[in-house]
JSON list of C-alpha atoms in Angstrom, two decimals:
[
{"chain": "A", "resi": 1, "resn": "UNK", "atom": "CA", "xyz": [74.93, 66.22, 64.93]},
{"chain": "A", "resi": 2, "resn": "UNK", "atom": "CA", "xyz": [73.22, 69.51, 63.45]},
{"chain": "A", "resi": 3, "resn": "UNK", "atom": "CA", "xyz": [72.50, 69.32, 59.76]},
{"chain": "A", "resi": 4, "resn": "UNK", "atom": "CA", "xyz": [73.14, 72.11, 57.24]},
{"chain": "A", "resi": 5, "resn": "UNK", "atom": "CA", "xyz": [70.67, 74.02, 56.46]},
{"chain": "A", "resi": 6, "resn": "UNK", "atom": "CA", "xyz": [68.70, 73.80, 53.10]},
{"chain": "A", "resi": 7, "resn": "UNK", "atom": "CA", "xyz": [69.26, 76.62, 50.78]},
{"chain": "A", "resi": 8, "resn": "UNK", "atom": "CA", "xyz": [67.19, 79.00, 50.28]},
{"chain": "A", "resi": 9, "resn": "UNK", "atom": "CA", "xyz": [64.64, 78.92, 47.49]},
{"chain": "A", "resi": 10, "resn": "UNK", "atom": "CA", "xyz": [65.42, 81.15, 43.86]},
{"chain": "A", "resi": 11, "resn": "UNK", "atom": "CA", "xyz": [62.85, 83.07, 43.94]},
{"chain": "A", "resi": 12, "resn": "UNK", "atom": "CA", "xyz": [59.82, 81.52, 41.40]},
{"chain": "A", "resi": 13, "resn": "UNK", "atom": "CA", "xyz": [56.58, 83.30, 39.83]},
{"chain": "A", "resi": 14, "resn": "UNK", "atom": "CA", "xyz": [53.89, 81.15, 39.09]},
{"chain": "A", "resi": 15, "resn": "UNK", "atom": "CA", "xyz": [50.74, 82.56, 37.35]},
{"chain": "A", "resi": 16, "resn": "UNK", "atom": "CA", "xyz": [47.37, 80.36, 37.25]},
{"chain": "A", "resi": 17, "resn": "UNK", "atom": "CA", "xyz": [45.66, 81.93, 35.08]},
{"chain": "A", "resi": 18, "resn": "UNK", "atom": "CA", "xyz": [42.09, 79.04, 35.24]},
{"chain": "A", "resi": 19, "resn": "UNK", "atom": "CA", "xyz": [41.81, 76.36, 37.63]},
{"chain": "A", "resi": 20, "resn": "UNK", "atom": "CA", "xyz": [39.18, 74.21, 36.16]},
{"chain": "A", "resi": 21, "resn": "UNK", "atom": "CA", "xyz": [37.66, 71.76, 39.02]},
{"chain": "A", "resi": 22, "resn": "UNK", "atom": "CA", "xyz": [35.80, 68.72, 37.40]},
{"chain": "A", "resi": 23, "resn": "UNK", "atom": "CA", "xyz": [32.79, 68.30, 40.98]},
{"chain": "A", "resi": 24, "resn": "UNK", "atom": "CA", "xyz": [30.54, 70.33, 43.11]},
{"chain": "A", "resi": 25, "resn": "UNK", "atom": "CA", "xyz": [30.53, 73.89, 42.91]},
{"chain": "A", "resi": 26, "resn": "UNK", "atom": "CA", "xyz": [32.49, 75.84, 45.63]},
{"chain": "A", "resi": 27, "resn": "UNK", "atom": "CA", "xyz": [30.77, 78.73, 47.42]},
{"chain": "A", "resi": 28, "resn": "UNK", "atom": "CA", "xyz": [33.07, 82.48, 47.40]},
{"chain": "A", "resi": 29, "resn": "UNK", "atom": "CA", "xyz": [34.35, 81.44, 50.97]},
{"chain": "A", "resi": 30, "resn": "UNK", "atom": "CA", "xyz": [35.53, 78.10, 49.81]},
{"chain": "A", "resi": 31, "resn": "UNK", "atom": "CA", "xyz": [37.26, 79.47, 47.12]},
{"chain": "A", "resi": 32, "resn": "UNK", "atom": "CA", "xyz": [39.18, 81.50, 48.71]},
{"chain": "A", "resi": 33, "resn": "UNK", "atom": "CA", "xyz": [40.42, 78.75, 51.44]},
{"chain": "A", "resi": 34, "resn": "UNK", "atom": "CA", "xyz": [41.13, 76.69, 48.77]},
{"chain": "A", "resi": 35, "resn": "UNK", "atom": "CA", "xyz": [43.59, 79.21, 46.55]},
{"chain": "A", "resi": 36, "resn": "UNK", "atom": "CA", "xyz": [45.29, 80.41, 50.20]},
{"chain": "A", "resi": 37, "resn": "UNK", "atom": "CA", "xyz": [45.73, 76.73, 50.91]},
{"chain": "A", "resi": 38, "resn": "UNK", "atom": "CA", "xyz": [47.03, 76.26, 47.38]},
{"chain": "A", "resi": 39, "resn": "UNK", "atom": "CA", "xyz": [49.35, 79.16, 47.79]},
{"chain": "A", "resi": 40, "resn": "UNK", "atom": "CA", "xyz": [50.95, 78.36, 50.77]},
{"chain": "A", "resi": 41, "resn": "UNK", "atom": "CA", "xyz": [51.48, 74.63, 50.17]},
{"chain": "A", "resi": 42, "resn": "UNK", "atom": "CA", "xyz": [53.34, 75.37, 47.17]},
{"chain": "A", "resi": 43, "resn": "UNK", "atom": "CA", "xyz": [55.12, 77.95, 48.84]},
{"chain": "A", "resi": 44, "resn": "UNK", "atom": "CA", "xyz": [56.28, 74.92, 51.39]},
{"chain": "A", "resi": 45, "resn": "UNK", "atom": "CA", "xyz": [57.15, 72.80, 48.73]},
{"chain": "A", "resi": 46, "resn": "UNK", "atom": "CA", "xyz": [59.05, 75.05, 46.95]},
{"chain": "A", "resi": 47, "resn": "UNK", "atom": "CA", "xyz": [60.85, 75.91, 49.89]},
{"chain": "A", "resi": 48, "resn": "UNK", "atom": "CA", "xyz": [61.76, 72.20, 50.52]},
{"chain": "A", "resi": 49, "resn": "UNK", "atom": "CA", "xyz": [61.93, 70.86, 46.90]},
{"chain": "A", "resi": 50, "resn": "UNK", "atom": "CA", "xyz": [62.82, 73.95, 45.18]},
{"chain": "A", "resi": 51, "resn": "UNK", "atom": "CA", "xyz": [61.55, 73.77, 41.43]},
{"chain": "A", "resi": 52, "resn": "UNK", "atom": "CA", "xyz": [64.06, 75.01, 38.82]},
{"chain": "A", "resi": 53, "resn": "UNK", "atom": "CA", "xyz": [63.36, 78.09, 37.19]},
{"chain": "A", "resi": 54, "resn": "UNK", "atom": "CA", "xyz": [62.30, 78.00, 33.53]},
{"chain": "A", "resi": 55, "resn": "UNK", "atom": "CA", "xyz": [60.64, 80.61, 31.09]},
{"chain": "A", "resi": 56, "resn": "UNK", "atom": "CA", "xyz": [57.62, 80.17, 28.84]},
{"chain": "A", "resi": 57, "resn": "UNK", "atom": "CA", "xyz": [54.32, 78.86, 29.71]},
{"chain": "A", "resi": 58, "resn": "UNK", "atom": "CA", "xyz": [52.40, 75.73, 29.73]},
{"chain": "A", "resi": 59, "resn": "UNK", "atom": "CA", "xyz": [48.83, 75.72, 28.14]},
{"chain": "A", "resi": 60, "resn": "UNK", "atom": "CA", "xyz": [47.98, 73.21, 30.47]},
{"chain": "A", "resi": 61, "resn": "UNK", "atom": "CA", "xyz": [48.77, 70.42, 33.33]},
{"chain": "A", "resi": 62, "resn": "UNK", "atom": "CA", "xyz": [46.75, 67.98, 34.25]},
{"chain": "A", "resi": 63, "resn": "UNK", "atom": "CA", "xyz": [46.17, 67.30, 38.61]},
{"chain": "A", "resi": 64, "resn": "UNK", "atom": "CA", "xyz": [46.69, 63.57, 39.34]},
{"chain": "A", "resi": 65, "resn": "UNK", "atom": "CA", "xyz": [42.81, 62.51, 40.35]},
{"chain": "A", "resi": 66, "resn": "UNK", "atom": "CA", "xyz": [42.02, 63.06, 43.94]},
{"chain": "A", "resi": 67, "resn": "UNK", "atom": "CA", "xyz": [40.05, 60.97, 46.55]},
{"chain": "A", "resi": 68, "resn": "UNK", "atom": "CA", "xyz": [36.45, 61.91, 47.64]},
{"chain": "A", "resi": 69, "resn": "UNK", "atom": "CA", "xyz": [38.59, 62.98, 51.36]},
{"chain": "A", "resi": 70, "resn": "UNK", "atom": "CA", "xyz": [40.24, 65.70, 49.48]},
{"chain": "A", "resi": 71, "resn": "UNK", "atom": "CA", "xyz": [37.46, 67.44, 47.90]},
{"chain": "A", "resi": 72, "resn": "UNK", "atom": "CA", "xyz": [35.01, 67.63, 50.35]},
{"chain": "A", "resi": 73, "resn": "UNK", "atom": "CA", "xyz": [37.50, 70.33, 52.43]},
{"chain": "A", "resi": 74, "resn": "UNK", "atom": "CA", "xyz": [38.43, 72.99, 50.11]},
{"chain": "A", "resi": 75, "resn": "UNK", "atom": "CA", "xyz": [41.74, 73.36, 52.36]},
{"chain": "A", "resi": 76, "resn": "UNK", "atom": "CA", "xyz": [42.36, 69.99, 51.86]},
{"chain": "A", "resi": 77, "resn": "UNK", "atom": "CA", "xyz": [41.80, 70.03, 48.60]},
{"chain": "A", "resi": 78, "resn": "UNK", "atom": "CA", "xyz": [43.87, 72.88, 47.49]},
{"chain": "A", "resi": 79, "resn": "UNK", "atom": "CA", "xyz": [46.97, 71.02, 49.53]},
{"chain": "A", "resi": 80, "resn": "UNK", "atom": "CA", "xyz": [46.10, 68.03, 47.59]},
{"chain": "A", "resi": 81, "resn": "UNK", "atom": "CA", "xyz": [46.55, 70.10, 44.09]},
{"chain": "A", "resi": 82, "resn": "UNK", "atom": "CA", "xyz": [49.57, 72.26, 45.36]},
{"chain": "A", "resi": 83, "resn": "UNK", "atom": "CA", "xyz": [51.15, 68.58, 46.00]},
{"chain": "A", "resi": 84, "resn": "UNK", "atom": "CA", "xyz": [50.37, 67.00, 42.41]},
{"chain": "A", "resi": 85, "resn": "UNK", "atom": "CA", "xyz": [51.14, 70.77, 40.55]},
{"chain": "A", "resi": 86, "resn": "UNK", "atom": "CA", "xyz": [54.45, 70.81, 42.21]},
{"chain": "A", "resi": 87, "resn": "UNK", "atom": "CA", "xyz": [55.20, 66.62, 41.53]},
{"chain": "A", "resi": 88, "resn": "UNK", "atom": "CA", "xyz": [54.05, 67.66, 37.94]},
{"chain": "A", "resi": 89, "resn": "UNK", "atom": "CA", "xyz": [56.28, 70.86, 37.24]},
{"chain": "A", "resi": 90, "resn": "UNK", "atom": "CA", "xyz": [59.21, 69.17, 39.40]},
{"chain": "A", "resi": 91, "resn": "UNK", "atom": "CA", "xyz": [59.70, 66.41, 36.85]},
{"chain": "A", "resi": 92, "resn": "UNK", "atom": "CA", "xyz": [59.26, 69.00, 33.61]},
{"chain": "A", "resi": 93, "resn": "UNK", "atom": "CA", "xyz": [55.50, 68.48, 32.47]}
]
């Protein structure tokens, strides 16, 4: 039995304007791995859970706190915030 497939994604813009990390500094190279690895899990996500479209902005949103596994990868650790910014916006923060 083949299932139907999901429907595509309406097309979302999301703008982060300061991602303020509460730990270790991260050197240029890390940086970068984490925002691609940010980027592309919410890309996923929104591509399996698509988020509603809404206008306006939020001043803020606040990351569920993340284990000492997640932020000593910055790949990790960018999946780990894609997951909790996506939970967050999914149920209207």
């Amino acid at each position: 039995m083949s299932r139907a497939p999901a429907p595509a994604a309406a097309p979302l813009t999301l703008s982060i304007e300061r991602l303020r990390l509460d730990g270790p500094a991260l050197t240029p190279l890390q940086t970068r791995q984490l925002q691609r690895s940010l980027a592309a899990e919410l890309t996923r996500l929104h591509r399996l859970e698509p988020l509603a479209p809404r206008g306006g902005t939020l001043e803020w949103l606040r990351a569920p706190e993340l284990g000492a596994s997640a932020t000593a990868d910055p790949v990790r650790l960018g999946i780990e915030l894609a997951r909790g910014l996506h939970r967050a916006l999914a149920r209207g923060a």
